[in-house]
Coordinates of C-alpha atoms in Angstrom, one line a residue:
X29 CA 0.0 0.0 0.0
X30 CA 1.3 3.5 -0.9
X31 CA 0.2 7.0 -0.1
X32 CA 1.4 10.5 -0.7
X33 CA 1.9 13.3 1.7
X34 CA 3.4 16.7 1.0
X35 CA 6.8 16.2 -0.6
X36 CA 7.0 12.4 0.1
X37 CA 5.8 9.0 -1.2
X38 CA 5.0 6.7 1.7
X39 CA 4.9 3.0 1.2
X40 CA 3.6 0.6 3.9
X41 CA 5.5 -2.6 4.7
X42 CA 3.7 -5.5 6.4
X43 CA 1.1 -3.1 7.6
X44 CA 3.2 -1.9 10.5
X45 CA 6.2 -0.1 9.0
X46 CA 6.5 2.8 6.6
X47 CA 9.1 3.9 4.1
X48 CA 9.3 7.5 3.1
X49 CA 10.7 8.6 -0.3
X50 CA 11.2 12.3 -0.9
X51 CA 9.6 13.5 -4.1
X52 CA 12.3 15.1 -6.1
X53 CA 11.7 18.3 -7.9
X54 CA 11.7 18.0 -11.7
X55 CA 15.2 18.9 -12.7
X56 CA 15.3 20.9 -15.9
X57 CA 17.9 19.5 -18.2
X58 CA 20.9 21.7 -18.8
X59 CA 20.2 21.7 -22.5
X60 CA 16.7 23.1 -21.9
X61 CA 18.1 25.9 -19.7
X62 CA 20.8 26.8 -22.2
X63 CA 18.4 26.8 -25.1
X64 CA 16.0 29.1 -23.3
X65 CA 18.8 31.5 -22.3
X66 CA 20.3 31.6 -25.8
X67 CA 17.0 32.7 -27.3
X68 CA 15.3 34.6 -24.5
X69 CA 18.4 36.4 -23.3
X70 CA 18.7 35.0 -19.8
X71 CA 17.1 32.3 -17.5
X72 CA 15.0 35.0 -15.8
X73 CA 13.7 36.6 -19.1
X74 CA 10.5 35.9 -21.0
X75 CA 10.7 34.3 -24.4
X76 CA 8.7 36.4 -26.8
X77 CA 6.9 34.9 -29.8
X78 CA 9.6 36.1 -32.3
X79 CA 12.3 34.5 -30.1
X80 CA 10.3 31.3 -29.9
X81 CA 10.0 31.3 -33.7
X82 CA 13.8 31.6 -34.0
X83 CA 14.2 28.7 -31.5
X84 CA 11.8 26.5 -33.5
X85 CA 13.5 27.4 -36.8
X86 CA 17.2 27.2 -35.8
X87 CA 17.3 24.7 -32.9
X88 CA 14.3 22.5 -33.8
X89 CA 14.7 22.7 -37.6
X90 CA 11.1 23.8 -38.2
X91 CA 11.8 26.6 -40.6
X92 CA 8.2 26.8 -41.8
X93 CA 7.0 28.2 -38.5
X94 CA 5.7 31.8 -38.9
X95 CA 5.5 34.5 -36.3
X96 CA 1.7 34.0 -36.2
X97 CA 2.3 30.3 -35.5
X98 CA 4.6 31.2 -32.6
X99 CA 2.0 33.6 -31.2
X100 CA -0.6 30.8 -31.3
X101 CA 1.8 28.4 -29.5
X102 CA 2.4 30.9 -26.8
X103 CA -1.3 31.4 -26.3
X104 CA -1.9 27.6 -26.1
X105 CA 0.9 27.0 -23.6
X106 CA -0.2 29.9 -21.3
X107 CA -3.9 28.9 -21.5
X108 CA -3.1 25.2 -20.7
X109 CA -1.0 26.1 -17.7
X110 CA -3.5 28.6 -16.4
X111 CA -6.5 26.6 -17.4
X112 CA -8.0 29.7 -18.9
X113 CA -8.2 31.4 -22.3
X114 CA -5.2 33.8 -22.7
X115 CA -5.7 36.6 -25.1
X116 CA -2.4 38.4 -24.6
X117 CA 0.6 36.6 -26.0
X118 CA 3.0 39.4 -25.8
X119 CA 4.1 38.6 -22.3
X120 CA 5.9 35.5 -23.6
X121 CA 7.0 32.3 -21.8
X122 CA 9.0 32.0 -18.7
X123 CA 11.5 29.1 -18.3
X124 CA 8.9 26.8 -16.7
X125 CA 6.4 27.6 -19.5
X126 CA 9.1 26.8 -22.1
X127 CA 9.8 23.4 -20.4
X128 CA 6.1 22.7 -20.3
X129 CA 5.9 23.4 -24.1
X130 CA 8.8 21.0 -24.8
X131 CA 6.9 18.2 -23.1
X132 CA 3.7 18.6 -25.3
X133 CA 3.9 16.0 -28.0
X134 CA 1.0 17.6 -30.0
X135 CA 3.0 20.8 -30.3
X136 CA 6.5 19.3 -30.1
X137 CA 6.3 15.7 -31.2
X138 CA 9.2 13.7 -32.6
X139 CA 7.9 13.1 -36.2
X140 CA 6.6 15.1 -39.1
X141 CA 2.8 15.1 -38.8
X142 CA 2.1 16.1 -42.4
X143 CA 2.1 14.1 -45.6
X144 CA 5.3 15.2 -47.2
X145 CA 6.3 12.4 -49.6
X146 CA 5.7 12.6 -53.4
X147 CA 2.4 10.8 -53.8
X148 CA 2.2 10.8 -57.6
X149 CA 4.4 7.8 -58.3
X150 CA 2.9 4.3 -59.0
X151 CA 1.7 2.2 -56.1
X152 CA 4.7 -0.1 -56.5
X153 CA 6.9 2.8 -55.3
X154 CA 5.5 2.8 -51.7
X155 CA 5.5 0.6 -48.6
X156 CA 1.8 0.1 -47.8
X157 CA 0.4 -0.5 -44.4
X158 CA -1.0 -4.0 -44.8
X159 CA -3.1 -6.3 -42.7
X160 CA -3.4 -10.1 -42.7
X161 CA -6.6 -11.9 -42.1
X162 CA -8.0 -8.5 -41.2
X163 CA -11.4 -10.0 -40.0
X164 CA -10.0 -12.1 -37.1
X165 CA -10.4 -10.9 -33.5
X166 CA -7.8 -13.3 -32.1
X167 CA -5.9 -16.5 -32.9
X168 CA -5.9 -18.1 -36.4
X169 CA -7.8 -21.3 -35.4
X170 CA -10.8 -20.5 -33.2
X171 CA -11.4 -16.8 -32.8
X172 CA -14.4 -14.9 -34.0
X173 CA -14.5 -13.3 -37.4
X174 CA -15.9 -9.8 -37.2
X175 CA -16.0 -6.4 -38.9
X176 CA -14.7 -4.8 -35.6
X177 CA -11.0 -5.5 -36.2
X178 CA -11.4 -4.2 -39.7
X179 CA -12.7 -0.9 -38.4
X180 CA -9.9 -0.8 -35.8
X181 CA -7.3 -1.4 -38.5
X182 CA -8.6 1.4 -40.7
X183 CA -8.8 3.8 -37.8
X184 CA -5.1 2.9 -37.1
X185 CA -4.1 3.8 -40.7
X186 CA -4.0 0.4 -42.3
X187 CA -4.6 0.6 -46.1
X188 CA -4.7 -3.1 -47.1
X189 CA -7.5 -5.2 -45.8
X190 CA -7.5 -9.0 -46.5
X191 CA -10.8 -10.9 -46.7
X192 CA -11.0 -14.7 -47.2
X193 CA -14.2 -15.5 -49.2
X194 CA -16.0 -18.8 -48.7
X195 CA -19.5 -20.1 -49.8
X196 CA -22.1 -20.2 -47.0
X197 CA -24.7 -22.9 -46.7
X198 CA -27.4 -20.4 -47.9
X199 CA -25.7 -19.7 -51.3
X200 CA -24.2 -16.5 -49.9
X201 CA -20.6 -15.4 -49.2
X202 CA -18.9 -15.5 -45.8
X203 CA -15.6 -14.2 -44.6
X204 CA -13.7 -16.7 -42.4
X205 CA -10.3 -18.5 -42.1
X206 CA -11.0 -21.7 -44.0
X207 CA -10.6 -25.1 -42.5
X208 CA -10.6 -23.8 -39.0
X209 CA -13.1 -23.3 -36.2
X210 CA -13.3 -19.5 -36.7
X211 CA -16.9 -18.2 -36.8
X212 CA -17.8 -16.5 -40.1
X213 CA -19.0 -12.9 -40.7
X214 CA -21.0 -12.1 -43.8
X215 CA -19.1 -10.4 -46.6
X216 CA -21.7 -7.6 -46.9
X217 CA -20.9 -6.6 -43.2
X218 CA -17.2 -6.2 -44.0
X219 CA -17.9 -4.2 -47.2
X220 CA -20.2 -1.8 -45.4
X221 CA -17.7 -1.2 -42.6
X222 CA -14.9 -0.6 -45.1
X223 CA -17.0 1.9 -46.9
X224 CA -17.9 3.8 -43.7
X225 CA -14.4 3.8 -42.2
X226 CA -12.0 3.7 -45.1
X227 CA -11.0 7.3 -45.1
X228 CA -11.4 8.4 -41.5
X229 CA -7.7 8.5 -40.9
X230 CA -6.2 8.8 -44.4
X231 CA -7.5 9.9 -47.8
X232 CA -5.2 7.6 -49.7
X233 CA -6.6 4.4 -51.3
X234 CA -7.7 1.3 -49.5
X235 CA -6.9 -2.0 -51.1
X236 CA -9.0 -5.0 -50.5
X237 CA -7.3 -8.3 -51.1
X238 CA -9.7 -11.2 -51.7
X239 CA -8.6 -14.8 -51.1
X240 CA -11.3 -16.3 -53.3
X241 CA -12.7 -19.8 -52.8
X242 CA -15.9 -19.3 -54.7
X243 CA -17.8 -20.7 -57.7
X244 CA -18.4 -18.5 -60.7
X245 CA -22.0 -17.8 -59.7
X246 CA -20.8 -16.6 -56.3
X247 CA -18.0 -14.6 -57.9
X248 CA -20.7 -12.8 -59.9
X249 CA -22.6 -12.2 -56.7
X250 CA -19.5 -10.7 -55.1
X251 CA -19.1 -8.4 -58.1
X252 CA -22.7 -7.2 -57.8
X253 CA -22.3 -6.8 -54.0
X254 CA -19.1 -4.9 -54.2
X255 CA -20.3 -2.5 -56.9
X256 CA -23.6 -1.9 -55.2
X257 CA -22.1 -1.4 -51.7
X258 CA -19.0 0.7 -52.6
X259 CA -20.6 2.7 -55.4
X260 CA -18.5 5.6 -56.6
X261 CA -15.7 4.8 -54.1
X262 CA -14.8 1.7 -56.1
X263 CA -12.1 2.2 -58.7
X264 CA -11.2 -0.3 -61.5
X265 CA -9.2 0.2 -64.6
X266 CA -10.6 0.3 -68.1
X267 CA -7.9 -2.0 -69.5
X268 CA -7.7 -5.7 -68.3
X269 CA -4.0 -5.7 -67.5
X270 CA -2.1 -2.6 -66.3
X271 CA 1.4 -1.8 -67.6
X272 CA 1.9 0.5 -64.6
X273 CA 0.0 0.9 -61.4
X274 CA -1.9 4.2 -60.7
X275 CA -0.6 6.5 -58.0
X276 CA -1.9 7.0 -54.4
X277 CA -2.7 10.6 -55.3
X278 CA -4.8 9.6 -58.3
X279 CA -6.7 7.1 -56.1
X280 CA -7.5 9.4 -53.2
X281 CA -10.7 8.4 -51.5
X282 CA -11.0 5.3 -53.7
X283 CA -11.1 1.6 -52.9
X284 CA -9.5 -1.0 -55.2
X285 CA -9.6 -4.8 -55.4
X286 CA -6.6 -7.2 -55.6
X287 CA -7.0 -10.9 -56.2
X288 CA -6.3 -13.6 -58.7
X289 CA -8.3 -13.3 -61.9
X290 CA -11.0 -16.0 -62.0
X291 CA -10.3 -19.2 -63.9
X292 CA -12.6 -21.0 -66.2
X293 CA -14.8 -23.3 -64.3
X294 CA -15.8 -26.9 -65.1
X295 CA -19.5 -27.0 -64.1
X296 CA -20.2 -30.3 -62.4
X297 CA -23.6 -31.6 -61.4
X298 CA -22.4 -32.6 -58.0
X299 CA -22.2 -29.4 -56.1
X300 CA -20.2 -31.1 -53.4
X301 CA -17.5 -32.0 -56.0
X302 CA -17.4 -28.4 -57.2
X303 CA -16.8 -27.1 -53.7
X304 CA -14.2 -29.8 -53.1
X305 CA -12.4 -28.9 -56.2
X306 CA -12.4 -25.3 -55.2
X307 CA -11.0 -26.1 -51.8
X308 CA -8.3 -28.2 -53.3
X309 CA -6.9 -25.1 -54.9
X310 CA -7.2 -23.3 -51.7
X311 CA -5.8 -19.9 -50.6
X312 CA -2.5 -18.7 -49.2
X313 CA -3.2 -19.8 -45.7
X314 CA -4.4 -23.4 -46.3
X315 CA -2.5 -26.6 -46.1
X316 CA -2.6 -27.4 -49.8
X317 CA 0.7 -26.6 -51.4
X318 CA 2.4 -26.8 -54.8
X319 CA 6.1 -27.3 -54.2
X320 CA 8.1 -25.4 -56.7
X321 CA 11.8 -25.9 -56.1
X322 CA 13.6 -23.2 -58.2
X323 CA 16.8 -24.4 -56.5
X324 CA 15.6 -23.4 -53.1
X325 CA 13.0 -26.0 -52.1
X326 CA 10.7 -23.0 -51.6
X327 CA 7.0 -23.8 -51.3
X328 CA 4.5 -21.7 -53.1
X329 CA 0.8 -21.9 -52.2
X330 CA -1.3 -23.7 -54.8
X331 CA -3.6 -20.7 -55.0
X332 CA -0.7 -18.5 -56.1
X333 CA -1.0 -20.0 -59.6
X334 CA -1.5 -17.5 -62.3
X335 CA -4.5 -17.3 -64.5
X336 CA -2.5 -18.9 -67.4
X337 CA -1.6 -21.9 -65.3
X338 CA -5.2 -22.4 -64.2
X339 CA -6.5 -22.0 -67.8
X340 CA -4.1 -24.6 -69.0
X341 CA -5.3 -27.1 -66.3
X342 CA -8.9 -26.4 -67.0
X343 CA -8.5 -26.8 -70.8
X344 CA -6.7 -30.1 -70.2
X345 CA -9.5 -31.2 -67.9
X346 CA -12.3 -30.2 -70.3
X347 CA -10.8 -31.5 -73.6
X348 CA -13.8 -31.7 -76.0
X349 CA -16.3 -32.0 -73.2
X350 CA -19.3 -29.8 -74.1
X351 CA -20.2 -29.5 -70.4
X352 CA -17.4 -26.9 -70.0
X353 CA -18.9 -23.6 -69.3
X354 CA -17.6 -20.2 -70.4
X355 CA -15.6 -17.9 -68.0
X356 CA -17.5 -16.2 -65.1
X357 CA -19.3 -13.0 -65.8
X358 CA -16.8 -10.3 -66.8
X359 CA -17.8 -8.0 -64.1
X360 CA -15.9 -9.8 -61.4
X361 CA -12.6 -10.0 -63.4
X362 CA -13.0 -6.4 -64.5
X363 CA -13.1 -5.1 -60.9
X364 CA -9.6 -6.3 -60.2
X365 CA -7.0 -3.5 -60.3
X366 CA -4.0 -5.4 -58.9
X367 CA -3.8 -8.9 -60.4
X368 CA -2.3 -11.6 -58.2
X369 CA -0.7 -14.8 -59.3
X370 CA 2.7 -16.3 -60.5
X371 CA 3.9 -17.8 -63.7
X372 CA 5.0 -21.4 -64.2
X373 CA 8.4 -22.5 -63.0
X374 CA 10.5 -21.8 -60.0
X375 CA 11.3 -18.8 -57.9
X376 CA 13.6 -17.2 -60.5
X377 CA 10.7 -17.3 -63.0
X378 CA 8.2 -16.0 -60.5
X379 CA 10.4 -12.9 -60.0
X380 CA 10.8 -12.3 -63.7
X381 CA 9.7 -8.8 -64.7
X382 CA 7.3 -8.5 -67.6
X383 CA 7.5 -5.5 -69.8
X384 CA 3.9 -5.4 -70.8
X385 CA 2.1 -5.9 -67.5
X386 CA 2.4 -5.5 -63.7
X387 CA 1.1 -7.9 -61.0
X388 CA 1.2 -9.0 -57.4
X389 CA 3.2 -11.9 -56.1
X390 CA 2.7 -13.4 -52.6
X391 CA 5.3 -15.2 -50.6
X392 CA 5.2 -16.5 -47.0
X393 CA 7.8 -15.3 -44.6
X394 CA 9.9 -18.4 -45.0
X395 CA 9.9 -18.2 -48.8
X396 CA 10.9 -14.6 -48.6
X397 CA 13.9 -15.4 -46.3
X398 CA 15.1 -18.1 -48.7
X399 CA 14.6 -15.9 -51.7
X400 CA 16.5 -13.1 -49.9
X401 CA 19.4 -15.4 -49.2
X402 CA 19.7 -16.6 -52.9
X403 CA 18.2 -13.9 -55.1
X404 CA 18.2 -10.6 -53.2
X405 CA 18.7 -8.3 -56.2
X406 CA 16.0 -10.2 -58.2
X407 CA 13.6 -9.4 -55.4
X408 CA 14.5 -5.7 -55.5
X409 CA 14.2 -5.6 -59.3
X410 CA 10.8 -7.3 -59.2
X411 CA 9.5 -4.8 -56.7
X412 CA 10.5 -1.8 -58.7
X413 CA 7.5 -2.2 -60.9
X414 CA 5.4 -5.1 -59.4
X415 CA 3.9 -5.6 -55.9
X416 CA 5.3 -8.2 -53.5
X417 CA 3.1 -9.3 -50.6
X418 CA 4.7 -11.1 -47.7
X419 CA 2.5 -12.9 -45.1
X420 CA 3.0 -14.9 -41.9
X421 CA 3.8 -18.6 -42.0
X422 CA 0.9 -20.9 -41.4
X423 CA 2.2 -22.1 -38.0
X424 CA 1.6 -18.7 -36.3
X425 CA -1.6 -19.9 -34.8
X426 CA -1.5 -17.4 -32.1
X427 CA -1.5 -14.5 -34.6
X428 CA 2.1 -13.6 -33.9
X429 CA 4.2 -11.8 -36.5
X430 CA 7.7 -11.9 -38.2
X431 CA 10.5 -9.4 -38.7
X432 CA 9.2 -6.9 -41.2
X433 CA 12.6 -5.3 -42.0
X434 CA 13.6 -8.2 -44.3
X435 CA 10.7 -7.5 -46.6
X436 CA 11.3 -3.7 -46.6
X437 CA 15.0 -4.1 -47.3
X438 CA 14.0 -5.9 -50.5
X439 CA 11.3 -3.5 -51.6
X440 CA 8.3 -5.5 -50.5
X441 CA 5.3 -3.2 -50.6
X442 CA 2.8 -5.3 -48.7
X443 CA 4.4 -6.7 -45.5
X444 CA 1.1 -8.2 -44.2
X445 CA 0.7 -8.4 -40.4
X446 CA -1.7 -9.8 -37.9
X447 CA -2.8 -6.4 -36.4
X448 CA -4.3 -8.2 -33.4
X449 CA -1.0 -10.1 -32.7
X450 CA 0.9 -7.9 -30.3
X451 CA 4.6 -7.9 -29.9
X452 CA 7.9 -6.2 -30.8
X453 CA 7.5 -7.0 -34.6
X454 CA 4.2 -5.1 -34.6
X455 CA 5.8 -2.2 -32.8
X456 CA 8.2 -1.9 -35.7
X457 CA 5.3 -2.0 -38.1
X458 CA 3.6 0.9 -36.2
X459 CA 6.9 2.8 -36.3
X460 CA 7.4 2.5 -40.0
X461 CA 3.9 3.9 -40.7
X462 CA 4.3 6.8 -38.4
X463 CA 6.3 8.2 -41.3
X464 CA 4.7 10.5 -43.9
X465 CA 2.1 11.9 -41.6
X466 CA 0.7 8.4 -40.8
X467 CA -1.2 8.2 -44.1
X468 CA -0.4 4.5 -44.6
X469 CA 1.8 5.0 -47.6
X470 CA 5.6 5.5 -47.3
X471 CA 7.6 6.3 -50.4
X472 CA 10.4 3.8 -50.8
X473 CA 14.0 5.2 -50.9
X474 CA 15.3 6.0 -54.4
X475 CA 17.9 3.3 -54.2
X476 CA 15.2 0.6 -54.1
X477 CA 13.5 2.1 -57.2
X478 CA 16.5 3.1 -59.3
X479 CA 19.6 1.2 -60.5
X480 CA 23.1 2.6 -60.0
X481 CA 25.4 4.1 -62.6
X482 CA 26.5 0.6 -63.7
X483 CA 22.9 -0.6 -63.7
X484 CA 23.5 -2.3 -60.3
X485 CA 20.6 -3.1 -58.0
X486 CA 20.5 -2.4 -54.3
X487 CA 21.9 -5.4 -52.3
X488 CA 21.0 -5.3 -48.6
X489 CA 23.9 -7.6 -47.8
X490 CA 26.5 -5.3 -49.2
X491 CA 28.5 -3.3 -46.6
X492 CA 28.4 0.5 -47.2
X493 CA 30.1 3.5 -45.7
X494 CA 28.4 5.4 -42.9
X495 CA 26.0 7.9 -44.5
X496 CA 24.8 9.7 -41.4
X497 CA 25.2 9.7 -37.6
X498 CA 22.2 9.9 -35.3
X499 CA 22.8 11.2 -31.8
X500 CA 20.0 10.4 -29.3
X501 CA 19.9 11.9 -25.9
X502 CA 17.5 10.6 -23.3
X503 CA 16.9 13.4 -20.9
X504 CA 14.1 12.3 -18.6
X505 CA 10.6 10.7 -18.4
X506 CA 7.4 11.5 -16.7
X507 CA 3.7 10.6 -16.5
X508 CA 3.8 7.1 -15.0
X509 CA 2.4 8.4 -11.7
X510 CA -0.7 9.5 -13.6
X511 CA -1.3 6.4 -15.8
X512 CA -0.3 3.7 -13.3
X513 CA -1.3 2.8 -9.7
X514 CA 1.3 3.7 -7.1
X515 CA 2.1 0.0 -6.5
X516 CA 2.0 -1.2 -10.1
X517 CA 5.8 -1.6 -10.4
X518 CA 6.9 -2.0 -6.8
X519 CA 4.8 -2.7 -3.8
X520 CA 7.2 -1.1 -1.3
X521 CA 9.0 1.7 -3.2
X522 CA 8.8 4.0 -6.2
X523 CA 9.9 2.4 -9.5
X524 CA 13.4 2.0 -10.8
X525 CA 13.3 3.0 -14.5
X526 CA 15.8 2.6 -17.3
X527 CA 15.5 3.1 -21.0
X528 CA 16.7 0.9 -23.9
X529 CA 17.3 2.4 -27.3
X530 CA 17.6 0.2 -30.4
X531 CA 18.3 0.8 -34.1
X532 CA 16.6 -1.7 -36.4
X533 CA 17.5 -1.7 -40.1
X534 CA 20.0 -3.3 -42.4
X535 CA 22.3 -5.7 -40.5
X536 CA 25.2 -3.2 -40.4
X537 CA 23.1 -0.6 -38.7
X538 CA 21.5 -2.7 -36.0
X539 CA 22.5 -1.6 -32.5
X540 CA 21.2 -1.3 -28.9
X541 CA 22.1 0.9 -25.9
X542 CA 20.8 1.2 -22.4
X543 CA 20.7 4.0 -19.8
X544 CA 21.6 3.5 -16.2
X545 CA 18.9 2.6 -13.7
X546 CA 17.4 5.5 -11.7
X547 CA 16.2 4.2 -8.4
X548 CA 13.0 5.2 -6.5
X549 CA 11.8 7.9 -8.8
X550 CA 8.5 8.4 -10.7
X551 CA 10.1 11.1 -12.9
X552 CA 13.6 9.7 -13.7
X553 CA 16.3 11.9 -15.1
X554 CA 19.1 10.2 -17.2
X555 CA 20.8 12.9 -19.4
X556 CA 22.5 10.1 -21.4
X557 CA 23.5 10.4 -25.0
X558 CA 24.0 7.6 -27.5
X559 CA 25.5 7.7 -31.0
X560 CA 24.4 5.5 -33.9
X561 CA 26.3 5.5 -37.2
X562 CA 24.0 4.6 -40.0
X563 CA 24.8 3.2 -43.5
X564 CA 21.2 3.1 -44.7
X565 CA 19.3 5.6 -42.6
X566 CA 16.3 5.5 -45.0
X567 CA 15.4 2.1 -43.7
X568 CA 16.3 2.5 -40.1
X569 CA 13.8 2.5 -37.2
X570 CA 14.6 3.8 -33.7
X571 CA 12.9 1.6 -31.1
X572 CA 12.6 2.8 -27.6
X573 CA 11.5 0.8 -24.6
X574 CA 11.3 1.7 -20.9
X575 CA 11.7 -1.0 -18.3
X576 CA 11.4 -1.0 -14.5
X577 CA 14.2 -3.0 -12.8
X578 CA 13.2 -5.9 -10.6
X579 CA 15.9 -7.8 -8.6
X580 CA 13.9 -11.0 -8.2
X581 CA 11.6 -11.2 -11.2
X582 CA 11.5 -10.2 -14.8
X583 CA 11.8 -6.4 -15.3
X584 CA 8.4 -4.7 -15.7
X585 CA 7.3 -3.1 -18.9
X586 CA 7.0 0.7 -18.7
X587 CA 6.2 1.8 -22.2
X588 CA 7.5 1.7 -25.8
X589 CA 7.5 3.5 -29.1
X590 CA 9.2 3.1 -32.5
X591 CA 10.1 6.0 -34.8
X592 CA 11.2 6.1 -38.4
X593 CA 14.6 7.7 -38.5
X594 CA 13.9 9.4 -41.8
X595 CA 11.0 11.3 -40.2
X596 CA 12.5 12.2 -36.8
X597 CA 12.7 16.0 -36.2
X598 CA 15.9 17.4 -34.8
X599 CA 16.1 19.2 -31.4
X600 CA 14.5 18.5 -28.0
X601 CA 11.3 16.6 -28.4
X602 CA 8.5 15.0 -26.4
X603 CA 8.2 11.3 -27.2
X604 CA 4.9 9.7 -26.1
X605 CA 5.0 6.1 -25.1
X606 CA 2.6 3.3 -25.9
X607 CA 1.5 0.1 -24.2
X608 CA 2.2 -3.4 -25.4
X609 CA -0.8 -3.3 -27.7
X610 CA 0.5 -0.1 -29.3
X611 CA -2.1 2.1 -27.7
X612 CA -0.8 5.5 -26.6
X613 CA -0.6 6.3 -22.9
X614 CA -2.4 9.4 -21.8
X615 CA 0.5 10.9 -19.9
X616 CA 3.7 8.8 -20.1
X617 CA 6.4 10.6 -22.2
X618 CA 10.1 10.8 -22.6
X619 CA 12.0 14.1 -23.2
X620 CA 14.6 13.3 -25.8
X621 CA 17.1 15.1 -28.0
X622 CA 17.9 14.3 -31.7
X623 CA 20.8 15.4 -33.8
X624 CA 21.9 14.4 -37.3
X625 CA 25.4 14.6 -38.5

């Protein structure tokens, strides 16, 4: 049990004894005092709006700040501190006001909050925030299917929603994870929620990937349902096969479909046989596999076969049999903007770039790792014009995730994640898509899209010289006493916090550092600086995690965040922390400094 009296934290021990811990005054970091004095004139002066504008432009690197903006910031800071509307901004900020401002992440956050990448390039030029089995509420085997996780994903900025389509017993279409105990949700429910929530967070296009296990008649029903429900939001190209994908800018507030083009279907009288045949060529997450060696022993899913493969098989099956029916109604095929599938042959053939069309190829995480080991530059070349989707291996029953950086290093646009599967890998995914204003599309670095002077392709394995050095200073943290109970970390004393700082990126850049442990303090002050030399800063992520030291048990979790190095702002910044699920705490923040050299 813990209580608080003036100036002290008091913790009860065995009901009879008490321990008193003096509450330390918040020590302003020396760098904060110096910055204030440099721009205000002295520690006792007031910082006028014009002086604040200079500080923001010169020290913080925000050159676009105007005098009017600075005046508005002064008003906001004074009104929040005084809990009143302040009309007069001319009095400026005292040192404590200035310190308060630096701890406001909405006014002084670590990343650029605006869309600032070129959004007019083809879709293949972007990393896209991608979900996997977006309808699942929990594990891959027995959880409920629902529109709720789809809504949550869209609200979090996800731009690619995956739906597995299966026939229902009532000649309708359900969404569920096939051959499992997951309970279905009607497709129409998913489409309606996508329409309603697609653009609440970002105006850039939402891509729906269908894993299709339907007969032609049900495919026609899907086409009618999609066009009727999505209406003018739905985009599909005039030509059947694109030679280049459209841009995110041109597809603002539009929804597009990605799936395999439907194959010709042999109509059988026995509907059970029809459904059985459909399931035998099941989707990316089922157990049916076509093993294609390509020198790697890489397994590709049977349903990844291209339309040409499927047509060949159907023609062989039909022969001269007059019971063969024509292709499904053209409406379904015409709705597909991003065609999925792979050509015949092994991995090398699958990664071959066609000059007359673009497509999407899907690989599971294991196939990607094997491909990256043997054909890294082929992967990069493929993703310069085409879309590569990576998805979790089938044994991740608990909806865990894999390391996304492998896909990004090789240009994979759709690194598909279980958004309900919490963990460090998902923290990295959240971090990557905090870039570019959190719009769900991050422009790939030029070196992934353009060949070098000798036509060489980027090779992630190649060692490069240091391109940039990032200096990270961890000043202090605060807010735990507001978001946690007083005995959450330690029953008999205030917490003992320390901070871990990681760089995640190409192998040469990966590194980790740790501050010292600050004992018995709810607002720890570290003032420790770390230096990270980076060879490929464009792909680097800064992962930050706070832990509470425990002598006898595993250290307690105190918050985390992940930031894209390419979008970090220089200067002294407020860095909000998140819980294990990626949800932002109300009050917990770190005060950190960032310098680029």
